Amino acid sequence: EPEVTQTPSHQVTQMGQEVILRCVPISNHLYFYWYRQILGQKVEFLVSFYNNEISEKSEIFDDQFSVERPDGSNFTLKIRSTKLEDSAMYFCASSPARTSSYNEQFFGPGTRLTVL
Amino acid sequence: AQSVTQLGSHVSVSEGALVLLRCNYSSSVPPYLFWYVQYPNQGLQLLLKYTTGATLVKGINGFEAEFKKSETSFHLTKPSAHMSDAAEYFCAVSSFSGGYNKLIFGAGTRLAVHP
């Protein structure tokens, strides 16, 4: 069964460093998302991406964040200069082409980012 | 704006007992509602969803949920808990716009099942 994959599973970085979190969405999906979950808190929407551009972004998704689909398979989240408060689990999700008013989102296993 | 409230961050039941996880939502438009489950060290897996139609929806692993508009609720139930049901459960509402959905999650409920 197709699934969303994410690498690495755990990333440790120093404050101020750049990190890139990678996701491979399900191959025929067209909508892509990043969410994050700070330890002990709820899962929060970061950004959605369609047709090679951002569809919507949350207040969390400031200028330190960027997303990219560099090729036909990968979807990346870059944090330019990490802060302690960026430590969280980051989830990638994807959904298929619009066939109805709702598209189920399929989630990856997450990348745990620890900023020291 | 939409929001989700899950009552009870931790729920503990005995194996074989009824599972009831509570979810209330706020939405200015007809909501799409979901329950996701997260097992340790795994991603979020869709248990069930309500979009339109029948208000009692059945999901995987014997779970079901009922959409009650008058109560703005979407509680998750399972008649008989199994040890393998121990996980974190998230209720979510979807904000639909332009062909895609942004999910707004509740804080989650950790379910413990003891023998």
Short mmCIF file of C-alpha atoms in Angstrom, two decimals:
data_model
loop_
_atom_site.label_atom_id
_atom_site.label_comp_id
_atom_site.label_asym_id
_atom_site.label_seq_id
_atom_site.Cartn_x
_atom_site.Cartn_y
_atom_site.Cartn_z
CA GLU A 1 0.00 0.00 0.00
CA PRO A 2 1.43 3.40 -0.92
CA GLU A 3 2.53 5.53 2.00
CA VAL A 4 4.08 8.87 2.79
CA THR A 5 7.69 8.61 3.91
CA GLN A 6 9.80 11.13 5.80
CA THR A 7 13.51 11.44 6.42
CA PRO A 8 15.24 11.64 8.75
CA SER A 9 13.21 10.18 11.56
CA HIS A 10 15.16 12.25 14.06
CA GLN A 11 17.24 15.37 13.46
CA VAL A 12 19.33 17.10 16.09
CA THR A 13 20.71 20.53 15.29
CA GLN A 14 22.27 23.54 16.93
CA MET A 15 20.31 26.74 17.30
CA GLY A 16 20.81 28.98 14.29
CA GLN A 17 21.55 26.15 11.89
CA GLU A 18 19.52 25.38 8.80
CA VAL A 19 17.62 22.13 8.55
CA ILE A 20 15.80 20.48 5.70
CA LEU A 21 13.13 17.93 6.42
CA ARG A 22 12.27 15.65 3.55
CA CYS A 23 9.05 13.96 2.56
CA VAL A 24 8.08 11.70 -0.29
CA PRO A 25 4.31 11.98 -0.76
CA ILE A 26 2.21 9.27 -2.35
CA SER A 27 3.07 9.32 -6.02
CA ASN A 28 -0.24 10.38 -7.62
CA HIS A 29 -1.13 12.95 -4.97
CA LEU A 30 -1.28 16.62 -5.80
CA TYR A 31 -1.83 18.42 -2.49
CA PHE A 32 0.89 18.53 0.13
CA TYR A 33 0.98 19.72 3.71
CA TRP A 34 3.27 20.20 6.68
CA TYR A 35 2.06 20.04 10.24
CA ARG A 36 3.99 20.15 13.49
CA GLN A 37 3.39 18.90 17.01
CA ILE A 38 5.34 20.39 19.87
CA LEU A 39 5.75 17.84 22.65
CA GLY A 40 2.58 17.62 24.69
CA GLN A 41 0.66 19.98 22.45
CA LYS A 42 -1.77 19.64 19.57
CA VAL A 43 -0.93 19.02 15.94
CA GLU A 44 -0.78 22.40 14.14
CA PHE A 45 -1.11 23.22 10.47
CA LEU A 46 1.92 24.92 8.95
CA VAL A 47 1.45 25.11 5.20
CA SER A 48 -0.31 23.62 2.21
CA PHE A 49 1.17 23.37 -1.27
CA TYR A 50 -0.40 22.78 -4.66
CA ASN A 51 0.72 23.25 -8.24
CA ASN A 52 4.18 24.33 -7.12
CA GLU A 53 3.04 27.13 -4.89
CA ILE A 54 1.86 27.70 -1.36
CA SER A 55 -1.91 27.58 -1.06
CA GLU A 56 -2.15 28.65 2.55
CA LYS A 57 0.21 29.14 5.46
CA SER A 58 -0.33 29.64 9.16
CA GLU A 59 1.04 32.36 11.40
CA ILE A 60 3.72 29.91 12.53
CA PHE A 61 5.08 29.70 8.97
CA ASP A 62 7.16 32.85 9.04
CA ASP A 63 10.08 33.90 6.85
CA GLN A 64 12.33 31.30 8.48
CA PHE A 65 10.31 28.55 6.84
CA SER A 66 10.12 27.58 3.19
CA VAL A 67 8.80 24.64 1.22
CA GLU A 68 9.84 23.24 -2.07
CA ARG A 69 9.05 20.43 -4.43
CA PRO A 70 12.46 20.15 -6.10
CA ASP A 71 11.57 17.20 -8.28
CA GLY A 72 8.60 15.01 -9.04
CA SER A 73 8.79 13.06 -5.82
CA ASN A 74 10.20 15.05 -2.90
CA PHE A 75 8.55 17.74 -0.82
CA THR A 76 10.82 19.57 1.60
CA LEU A 77 10.46 21.88 4.56
CA LYS A 78 13.41 24.15 5.25
CA ILE A 79 13.96 26.06 8.45
CA ARG A 80 16.61 28.66 7.72
CA SER A 81 17.82 29.49 11.22
CA THR A 82 16.44 27.16 13.84
CA LYS A 83 15.28 28.33 17.24
CA LEU A 84 14.79 26.33 20.40
CA GLU A 85 11.04 26.62 19.99
CA ASP A 86 11.21 24.88 16.62
CA SER A 87 11.80 21.62 18.45
CA ALA A 88 8.81 19.48 17.53
CA MET A 89 7.59 16.53 15.52
CA TYR A 90 6.99 17.56 11.92
CA PHE A 91 4.45 15.65 9.86
CA CYS A 92 4.12 15.67 6.13
CA ALA A 93 0.79 14.78 4.54
CA SER A 94 -0.55 14.45 1.03
CA SER A 95 -3.93 14.09 -0.60
CA PRO A 96 -5.04 13.06 -4.07
CA ALA A 97 -6.54 15.04 -6.88
CA ARG A 98 -9.83 16.66 -6.09
CA THR A 99 -12.59 14.17 -6.73
CA SER A 100 -15.12 15.53 -4.27
CA SER A 101 -15.36 18.31 -1.82
CA TYR A 102 -13.13 16.40 0.55
CA ASN A 103 -9.77 14.75 0.16
CA GLU A 104 -8.38 12.47 2.83
CA GLN A 105 -4.93 13.42 4.00
CA PHE A 106 -2.35 10.66 4.37
CA PHE A 107 0.30 11.32 6.97
CA GLY A 108 3.92 10.30 7.17
CA PRO A 109 5.55 8.97 10.35
CA GLY A 110 7.07 12.33 11.20
CA THR A 111 10.51 13.78 11.79
CA ARG A 112 11.43 14.66 15.33
CA LEU A 113 13.48 17.85 15.30
CA THR A 114 15.51 18.70 18.38
CA VAL A 115 17.17 22.12 18.51
CA LEU A 116 19.93 22.50 21.11
CA ALA B 1 -12.80 30.20 12.79
CA GLN B 2 -12.95 26.51 13.54
CA SER B 3 -11.77 24.74 16.65
CA VAL B 4 -11.85 21.36 18.34
CA THR B 5 -12.01 20.51 22.02
CA GLN B 6 -11.26 17.05 23.31
CA LEU B 7 -12.42 16.46 26.84
CA GLY B 8 -9.97 14.40 28.83
CA SER B 9 -6.31 14.27 27.91
CA HIS B 10 -6.07 10.79 29.40
CA VAL B 11 -8.67 8.03 29.45
CA SER B 12 -8.11 4.66 31.03
CA VAL B 13 -10.39 1.66 30.51
CA SER B 14 -10.31 -2.03 31.22
CA GLU B 15 -9.97 -4.50 28.41
CA GLY B 16 -13.46 -5.33 27.16
CA ALA B 17 -14.98 -2.12 28.47
CA LEU B 18 -16.65 0.59 26.45
CA VAL B 19 -14.39 3.25 25.00
CA LEU B 20 -15.77 6.79 24.81
CA LEU B 21 -13.56 9.65 23.68
CA ARG B 22 -15.21 13.03 23.55
CA CYS B 23 -14.87 15.68 20.88
CA ASN B 24 -16.70 18.96 20.47
CA TYR B 25 -16.17 21.28 17.58
CA SER B 26 -16.86 24.84 16.59
CA SER B 27 -17.48 25.72 12.98
CA SER B 28 -19.35 28.45 11.16
CA VAL B 29 -19.87 26.20 8.14
CA PRO B 30 -20.94 22.56 7.87
CA PRO B 31 -17.95 20.69 9.21
CA TYR B 32 -15.99 17.77 7.97
CA LEU B 33 -14.91 15.81 11.04
CA PHE B 34 -12.23 13.19 11.55
CA TRP B 35 -10.68 10.93 14.10
CA TYR B 36 -7.02 10.02 13.74
CA VAL B 37 -5.04 7.54 15.82
CA GLN B 38 -1.33 7.74 16.56
CA TYR B 39 0.47 4.67 17.82
CA PRO B 40 3.85 5.16 19.50
CA ASN B 41 6.54 6.30 17.09
CA GLN B 42 4.14 6.26 14.17
CA GLY B 43 2.30 8.80 12.06
CA LEU B 44 -1.36 9.72 12.11
CA GLN B 45 -3.76 7.13 10.75
CA LEU B 46 -7.32 7.97 9.77
CA LEU B 47 -9.85 6.04 11.87
CA LEU B 48 -13.03 7.47 10.38
CA LYS B 49 -14.53 10.60 8.93
CA TYR B 50 -17.83 12.41 8.60
CA THR B 51 -18.39 14.52 5.53
CA THR B 52 -22.10 14.37 4.63
CA GLY B 53 -24.93 11.85 4.85
CA ALA B 54 -25.30 9.30 7.60
CA THR B 55 -24.41 10.79 10.95
CA LEU B 56 -23.20 7.51 12.44
CA VAL B 57 -19.94 6.60 10.78
CA LYS B 58 -18.00 3.41 11.17
CA GLY B 59 -14.27 3.21 10.97
CA ILE B 60 -11.48 0.76 11.26
CA ASN B 61 -10.78 -1.48 14.23
CA GLY B 62 -14.41 -1.45 15.40
CA PHE B 63 -14.57 2.27 16.14
CA GLU B 64 -17.51 4.46 15.29
CA ALA B 65 -18.54 8.06 15.84
CA GLU B 66 -21.77 9.97 15.68
CA PHE B 67 -22.10 13.49 14.36
CA LYS B 68 -24.58 15.45 16.47
CA LYS B 69 -25.08 18.89 15.05
CA SER B 70 -27.30 20.08 17.91
CA GLU B 71 -24.57 19.21 20.40
CA THR B 72 -21.66 20.13 18.11
CA SER B 73 -20.14 16.81 19.04
CA PHE B 74 -18.38 13.94 17.31
CA HIS B 75 -17.61 11.44 20.07
CA LEU B 76 -15.67 8.29 19.29
CA THR B 77 -16.81 4.96 20.70
CA LYS B 78 -15.88 1.33 20.66
CA PRO B 79 -18.02 -1.27 22.45
CA SER B 80 -15.16 -3.38 23.73
CA ALA B 81 -11.62 -2.14 24.24
CA HIS B 82 -8.65 -4.21 23.23
CA MET B 83 -5.12 -3.87 24.50
CA SER B 84 -4.02 -2.91 20.99
CA ASP B 85 -6.27 0.18 21.14
CA ALA B 86 -3.84 1.91 23.47
CA ALA B 87 -2.73 4.98 21.53
CA GLU B 88 -3.31 8.71 21.20
CA TYR B 89 -6.49 9.79 19.47
CA PHE B 90 -7.00 13.10 17.74
CA CYS B 91 -10.24 14.66 16.65
CA ALA B 92 -9.98 17.14 13.78
CA VAL B 93 -12.20 19.46 11.78
CA SER B 94 -11.48 20.38 8.21
CA SER B 95 -11.42 23.86 6.84
CA PHE B 96 -12.11 23.38 3.17
CA SER B 97 -10.95 25.99 0.71
CA GLY B 98 -10.21 25.87 -2.98
CA GLY B 99 -9.83 22.13 -3.37
CA TYR B 100 -7.72 21.36 -0.37
CA ASN B 101 -8.33 20.91 3.32
CA LYS B 102 -6.51 22.29 6.32
CA LEU B 103 -7.00 20.08 9.34
CA ILE B 104 -7.49 21.68 12.73
CA PHE B 105 -6.75 19.23 15.50
CA GLY B 106 -7.78 18.87 19.08
CA ALA B 107 -5.20 18.40 21.80
CA GLY B 108 -5.54 14.63 21.73
CA THR B 109 -6.64 11.96 24.19
CA ARG B 110 -4.28 9.26 25.30
CA LEU B 111 -6.13 5.99 25.74
CA ALA B 112 -4.74 3.42 28.13
CA VAL B 113 -6.19 -0.09 28.23
CA HIS B 114 -5.42 -2.26 31.21
CA PRO B 115 -6.06 -5.96 31.73
#
